[in-house]
Each structure stands twice: as structure tokens, then as C-alpha cells.
Amino acid sequence: MTYRTLRLGRTLLPMLAALAGCSGGSHSPDQPGTPATPAPKYQADIRRTAFGIPHIKGNTEGDIGYGAGYAYAEDNLCALAEEIVTANGQRSRYFGPDGTRTGYQTSNLEADYFYQILNDADALKQAWAAQPDEVRALVKGYVAGYNQYLKETGVANLPGDCKGAAWVRELSETDLMRMVRRYAVEGSSGQFIGALNAAAPPGKTAQGARQRAGGPGTPAAQPNVLSPEYWRRLHQRTGSNAVALGKDATDNGQGMLLGNPHFPWKGPLRFYQLHLTMPGKMDVMGASLGGMPLVNIGFNQNLAWSHTVNTSSHFTLHRLKLDPADPTRYLIDGQSKSMTKRTVTVDVKAADGAIKQQSRDFYSTEFGMLAVVPGVAAWDRSNAYALGDANKDNHRLLSQWYAMDRATSLAEFKDAIVRMVGLPWVNTLAADKDGQALYLDVTAVPNVSFAKQADCVAAADQALAGFGIVILDGGRAACAWGSDPAAPQPGIFAGASLPVLSRSDFVQNSNDSAWLTNPAAPLVSFPTIVSVQGVEQSGRTRIGISQLQARLAGSDGLAGNRMSLAQLQQIALNNRVYMAQQVLDDVLKVCSGAELAVACAKLGAWDRTANLDANMGYVYFAGLWDRVRDQDVWAVPFDAADPVRTPRGLKLADQGVVSALRLALQDTVRAAAAKGWSPEAKWGDIQVAVRGSKRISIHGGEDIYGVYNAISSADIGGGQRDVTDGTSYIQAVTFDKDGPVAQAMLSYSQSSQPSSPYFADQTERFSQKAWITQPYTEAQITGDAAYTSKRISTP
């Protein structure tokens, strides 16, 4: 892929707006003396199969983008329209300044300031100029398809909350570039919105900023953005599992892949299933985020892949030494420099409905914008902190997924990722039809070497750096990010210097570092900001590896020592609670007393899963573990030489531990009763997905308990919890002589619109663990019992 560098003047945005409105059709006369008939600018076939999956076929990138935009609008127009409002920094104008986005804590006003800065005119010009022609065609087509559906339907006829809404409008190419930039920083400055809003010079208050004990933009009970626990919880919400198996591990000698991303079930990060076909050029199926005219996770004729959120850090903080004469000036190597002040103005809807304007000042340096985290990173007379974001100038996301979608071999797939370094914050795991497995932790990461960390991170901050939270000395030019001429962007690592592993047995990841991708070939000696080693692994990582090792050793009680696709699916959804496997036997040894008799009986009878029919033992164990897991309770502590089997067991010889366990269980029993949970309840009675008047039972449990099928839920009253995050698009793929053999589910279903027939259908299948065979070939598509087809073209 070649990238063109264009010099663009001030006229670019008006030109883009004009282009968005052009028909662009060519003309050819039918016969002499008759008017010319305009040829369609775009034409696509949208064939839908069961569960509303659109199979979009077109002759050009513009055509398949057009079909994808139209199909997505049919199913989720309201959701994308609202997120376009967000990416434009206009939430306060339409929804008021004090509300929040679904799944986020920062206020509308805070988000508006951030996105107006992120998506300023210069940044959008650079982003558009960086796109190759094929990607521009995809974007333009997607915009045209979305706009056509909106025009045909009319705002007044849309469903739900966006019916007749003033915030629903046609899109432009620039809107989609705003969305791409918004996705790029989700794992970096997108988590610092509150901190950026809180930054003001000493003696001044940041207008509209939230000042909370737990950090800006987060409830007081939540950890601040500069704590390792904050990022652990983020990985729980947006984390994932993935396994790629090579020919030495599969029963058919082909590659196999399990992709199990854990993403929010509500809000802007919902996946959407689709299949994009350009004959002779692209034939890819899977899922993507809203507004993306490509497949992000999926498979083609030759290979399958998935992503997991990585532990690499995509940002750094720079501790500035301030000029004693002026706290808006900072010193680099003794030279005083002025911060850049920028005033941002936002339209705000007042209580009486009137639109007013509200402004505030933001300050930035060559290292990035200033940020404040109360109690951790302050702006006082001596120091301030600037946030550097490696993904702020990563304009390669769409080009990266375009190259991946079209890859004809695993080697080509790997080369595209290593060369472009366009993925923002995810590991990639892939398997191909020839039986090779591949892992890449290749993303945009600030170039902070071991030497630079040792020289530029203060001794008091080295512990945080061990968790990927790097605070550099902003007073020395030598502490700026390093430079590698092989990198596609200044200040980041080149792809060839980041973790990559190819195997013929397996690679896996569950949001821990690259270290134990395959324990037989540990990935070590990478800079801390990229990947750490020798640290305790999550329960999901440990249960994932242990199940793979048991299957391949033939020690899991099943026949043979190779994995079938059905067995891989069973690993994904067996809902075993790994932490219970490590400690429950010990808990039962000390579980006694009249007050605990029922709970002890339930724990003893519990099957140690988070399946629908799991008894209240799961709830009692979860509550107990929440209360003791951060205490010193392990009989066998973590051992870096035995990282999959440690820590384990409880220190029952320590009466303090025994007392803590009993007290924790007593508190748990009382709390469960207060919620109205009967001791006879099943987990499927408690955890549900609310779909209109339906309450669909959902299996799976919290990441912190080591449940591979990580599902989070929140109390909704009446003794029930509604799912908020977790397993989303889940796929299991292998290959035969005809190509990919894939089964998948989209846990929350295709459409976010309650009136759609695709609003709850796959959610019910997920509840039943009933995987859905994915129609991929023409014969499979047209032979599907629910097959429908329509051709769309621009007027």
C-alpha cells in the first residue's frame, strides 16, 4: 500500500462538502436524439440471510461501502447518528451539558470540548490526505448509502428516540473521519477526557470540569485514570479472548480460530455483522464497529483473525518543570517556552431550551495537552503534566483493516500489520487454511526504550511504569519519545521491533501482555511500555492456557490430544469459574456455623460454573471473593517460574484468613438477601438481557472470577441484573477444501432498534449457546432459508 502525501489548503473542507453532495454519474446516450441517462454512481446487492446478516456485493470499493452504509442504517441508524453528534462535539447542543454517553462517566460538556479539539480542521485535513484512493472510495460510498437510506425513510419516520430528532442529519466524509479518530484514541486520550478538562493554571478553575476524589470524570468510588486498577477494569469492559490453533493442534490439520471480544452491549462500541464481496478483490465476513466500512474481526477464503485489547501503553505523561515567573511557561533544558492556549467554544442547550455558548481554555505543549488528576498529577507553581498520545496522529486504521481484509495469505497479513502499524490498541491473533497460527502485538506505542525509561522516569514513578503508566521527565529534550526511521509515524516503535510469534500448535491472549502467548516460547525482553513479563496473570489467561494444554496433552478426559471446532467452542462457553477451582475446596473446609449453613450447602453443591442453572453458590462465591481477593490469602503465592498454576490455595493455617473468609461470606449472604435473591435462585434467574418486555437469561460471569466468557451486569431491581458488557461477536472458524467453515453469534443481536426483528434473536441463541453457521459461499447464501435480496443504486 502506498500512501500519498498531499498539500491541502483551506479549501479542503468546503470541497469535501461539495463532493458529498455531487451525483458524480457519467452520461451515455441511449440513441440519437434522446437525453443522456445518468449511470448510477454506486450500485450494490444487499442479500440478507438469517438473523439479518447482510452480504454486500459490489464491483468497486465505493459500491461495497455504499451497501454497507445503507445496510447499517437500516439496522442502527439512530445509534450511529448519536455517535456522530459525539464525534462532532455537539452533545451539549442537543442533549444538554450535564448528561453522559451510555457507558461513559464524563459529561456531555466535557466530551464536547475534547472531541472539538481532537477533530479540529487541521487534524481532519491530515487524516483525509493520508487515505489511499481505495479507502476514500469506501468512505464516500458508506456516506452515500447511509444518506440514501435516511432520505428514503425520512427523519420523521425513524424509530425510537431519534424519530424526528433535530440531531439526525445526513453524513459527510468528514464525519466518518471524525469517527475513525474517535475510535483511534479510545485506549489512550479518550480515557483522559475528565483529566484534560480539569487542567487549569494555578488559582483558576477549569470551567465545566468535574472535581472528584476518584479523579475527574469518574465517580468517587472508581479508581483514577493513573491507577493500574483503572486499566484492569477497562480491559474487563473492552477486553477479549482469542485462540489461534495450528496444524499440530487441530483434528483436521487446518488452522482454527476462536475470537471472543468482550465489548459493551450498549452504546457506541457495539459490533455489527456483515459480509463484503468485490469479485476478484475482496471476500471477507465478520463484524465491525459502527461507521466502519470494513470488517474489523472476521475471516476470508484463506485465514481468520480476531483482536484482543493489549496491555501496551499508547500514551505517556510528561512532568513539566514550570517557569517560576509564569505557570503557563515551562522549562526544557533550562529554556523557557510558552504553552499554547486555545479557547474552545461549545453550543449548550440551556434549561429553557435556548442555545447558549460556553467557552474554556485548554493548554498544550510540544508533548501534548495538559491534564490534571487530583491527588496524583496536579498543575501547581512547580509542575504540570502533558499527555502524549501515539494514536492522535495514527491515520492508518482504515488502510490497515483494508489490507487485512484482502490478505491472500498469512504472510501477507502479517507483513501488512508489521509494515503499517495501523492498529490502535489491540493484539491480533490469526490462523490460516494451511495450519499456521500467528500472534502480533503490533500497535502504535510511544517509543520509550528500557534506557529511556531508566533515564527519564523518576524513581518514585518506576512502579507505575511497570504497569504501563509512564511519566517522563518533560524538562529534558532527551526524554522526548525516541525516533525509528523504520516506523510509519514519528515517535512510535517500528512494527518489526514489537512482539510477534508464529506457531504450528497455538497462540492465545486474554488481555495480559505478550509474555505467555505460548508458554513454550515466552515473549520476553521488550520495553515495559510494550509488554511486561514475570507478573501475575488473570484468571482468564490461566484458564485459557490450562484448558489448551490439557486438551493437547490429552489429559482433559476426552479422546485424543487434538482440538475439534466443537471443543474449541466448549472452551469459550463452558463458564467454568477458575478462581473457584483454585480456592473453593479450602473455603468449604472452614465453611460452618448456623448463619452460614444454607450458603455452605449451596457452595458445596455448586458445579463451579456461571451457567444458567448454576445455583446460588456462584453468587455466594463471587461476593466472598470480591471481599477477600485483595488481601494476603494465598497459600501458594505467585511464582514467575510457574505462572499458570500460581497463585492457588488459601492460607487456612492463618486464623486471620479464616476469620476474613467467614466474615466475607456472612456479609455476602446478607447482601444477597437484601437484593431479594432467594437461596433457591439460579444464576439464569438473576442475570438477564432486557429486550423490551423480554428478559433473556444470560450465562457467563465477571472477569475477576476467571470466567472465560466474561459478562458484566448491573442491578436493575426486582432481584435481577441487566448485562452491560462482555462477550459480543464470538466466532469459531476452521477451513476445509472449499474455504472457511465458520460459526458465530452476536450476543446482543444485529439491531439496536426495538422494532427490528433482529433486536433480540441472536441474544436468545446466545442464551442457549446455539452457535449459528455463517453462510459464506454463494451457494450457502442463496440457499439460506431466510434469504432475501435487493439491489440498491444511487438515483
PDB file of N, CA and C in Angstrom, residues 595-596 620 623-624 627-628 659-675:
ATOM      1  N   GLU A 595     -25.487 -19.562  60.822  1.00  0.00           N
ATOM      2  CA  GLU A 595     -25.809 -18.456  59.927  1.00  0.00           C
ATOM      3  C   GLU A 595     -25.393 -18.751  58.488  1.00  0.00           C
ATOM      4  N   LEU A 596     -24.378 -19.617  58.345  1.00  0.00           N
ATOM      5  CA  LEU A 596     -23.843 -19.897  57.014  1.00  0.00           C
ATOM      6  C   LEU A 596     -24.272 -21.265  56.484  1.00  0.00           C
ATOM      7  N   TYR A 620     -22.728 -16.577  45.979  1.00  0.00           N
ATOM      8  CA  TYR A 620     -22.054 -16.528  47.277  1.00  0.00           C
ATOM      9  C   TYR A 620     -20.537 -16.513  47.098  1.00  0.00           C
ATOM     10  N   GLY A 623     -19.424 -12.995  45.808  1.00  0.00           N
ATOM     11  CA  GLY A 623     -19.428 -11.978  46.849  1.00  0.00           C
ATOM     12  C   GLY A 623     -18.280 -12.162  47.830  1.00  0.00           C
ATOM     13  N   LEU A 624     -18.021 -13.408  48.186  1.00  0.00           N
ATOM     14  CA  LEU A 624     -16.900 -13.687  49.082  1.00  0.00           C
ATOM     15  C   LEU A 624     -15.583 -13.248  48.440  1.00  0.00           C
ATOM     16  N   ARG A 627     -14.687  -9.645  48.402  1.00  0.00           N
ATOM     17  CA  ARG A 627     -14.330  -9.074  49.699  1.00  0.00           C
ATOM     18  C   ARG A 627     -12.936  -9.476  50.189  1.00  0.00           C
ATOM     19  N   VAL A 628     -12.366 -10.550  49.639  1.00  0.00           N
ATOM     20  CA  VAL A 628     -11.063 -11.010  50.170  1.00  0.00           C
ATOM     21  C   VAL A 628      -9.945 -11.022  49.138  1.00  0.00           C
ATOM     22  N   SER A 659     -10.968 -16.138  59.556  1.00  0.00           N
ATOM     23  CA  SER A 659     -11.973 -15.188  60.041  1.00  0.00           C
ATOM     24  C   SER A 659     -12.445 -14.271  58.920  1.00  0.00           C
ATOM     25  N   ALA A 660     -11.509 -13.822  58.079  1.00  0.00           N
ATOM     26  CA  ALA A 660     -11.870 -12.939  56.967  1.00  0.00           C
ATOM     27  C   ALA A 660     -12.809 -13.650  55.993  1.00  0.00           C
ATOM     28  N   LEU A 661     -12.567 -14.942  55.740  1.00  0.00           N
ATOM     29  CA  LEU A 661     -13.434 -15.706  54.834  1.00  0.00           C
ATOM     30  C   LEU A 661     -14.846 -15.808  55.402  1.00  0.00           C
ATOM     31  N   ARG A 662     -14.956 -16.119  56.684  1.00  0.00           N
ATOM     32  CA  ARG A 662     -16.285 -16.271  57.289  1.00  0.00           C
ATOM     33  C   ARG A 662     -17.035 -14.943  57.329  1.00  0.00           C
ATOM     34  N   LEU A 663     -16.347 -13.891  57.691  1.00  0.00           N
ATOM     35  CA  LEU A 663     -16.990 -12.576  57.715  1.00  0.00           C
ATOM     36  C   LEU A 663     -17.427 -12.162  56.309  1.00  0.00           C
ATOM     37  N   ALA A 664     -16.577 -12.423  55.329  1.00  0.00           N
ATOM     38  CA  ALA A 664     -16.919 -12.066  53.945  1.00  0.00           C
ATOM     39  C   ALA A 664     -18.151 -12.825  53.483  1.00  0.00           C
ATOM     40  N   LEU A 665     -18.233 -14.104  53.835  1.00  0.00           N
ATOM     41  CA  LEU A 665     -19.388 -14.898  53.420  1.00  0.00           C
ATOM     42  C   LEU A 665     -20.644 -14.440  54.151  1.00  0.00           C
ATOM     43  N   GLN A 666     -20.539 -14.090  55.421  1.00  0.00           N
ATOM     44  CA  GLN A 666     -21.692 -13.568  56.148  1.00  0.00           C
ATOM     45  C   GLN A 666     -22.212 -12.282  55.509  1.00  0.00           C
ATOM     46  N   ASP A 667     -21.299 -11.376  55.169  1.00  0.00           N
ATOM     47  CA  ASP A 667     -21.692 -10.127  54.516  1.00  0.00           C
ATOM     48  C   ASP A 667     -22.342 -10.403  53.167  1.00  0.00           C
ATOM     49  N   THR A 668     -21.806 -11.383  52.461  1.00  0.00           N
ATOM     50  CA  THR A 668     -22.347 -11.730  51.142  1.00  0.00           C
ATOM     51  C   THR A 668     -23.774 -12.263  51.250  1.00  0.00           C
ATOM     52  N   VAL A 669     -24.012 -13.134  52.214  1.00  0.00           N
ATOM     53  CA  VAL A 669     -25.357 -13.712  52.399  1.00  0.00           C
ATOM     54  C   VAL A 669     -26.363 -12.613  52.719  1.00  0.00           C
ATOM     55  N   ARG A 670     -25.980 -11.689  53.605  1.00  0.00           N
ATOM     56  CA  ARG A 670     -26.895 -10.600  53.953  1.00  0.00           C
ATOM     57  C   ARG A 670     -27.156  -9.703  52.740  1.00  0.00           C
ATOM     58  N   ALA A 671     -26.110  -9.412  51.975  1.00  0.00           N
ATOM     59  CA  ALA A 671     -26.274  -8.557  50.799  1.00  0.00           C
ATOM     60  C   ALA A 671     -27.169  -9.216  49.750  1.00  0.00           C
ATOM     61  N   ALA A 672     -27.012 -10.531  49.568  1.00  0.00           N
ATOM     62  CA  ALA A 672     -27.852 -11.244  48.600  1.00  0.00           C
ATOM     63  C   ALA A 672     -29.318 -11.218  49.021  1.00  0.00           C
ATOM     64  N   ALA A 673     -29.568 -11.408  50.295  1.00  0.00           N
ATOM     65  CA  ALA A 673     -30.941 -11.363  50.788  1.00  0.00           C
ATOM     66  C   ALA A 673     -31.540  -9.978  50.604  1.00  0.00           C
ATOM     67  N   ALA A 674     -30.728  -8.947  50.819  1.00  0.00           N
ATOM     68  CA  ALA A 674     -31.219  -7.573  50.661  1.00  0.00           C
ATOM     69  C   ALA A 674     -31.603  -7.280  49.223  1.00  0.00           C
ATOM     70  N   LYS A 675     -30.991  -7.961  48.273  1.00  0.00           N
ATOM     71  CA  LYS A 675     -31.324  -7.768  46.865  1.00  0.00           C
ATOM     72  C   LYS A 675     -32.543  -8.593  46.446  1.00  0.00           C
TER      73      LYS A 675
END
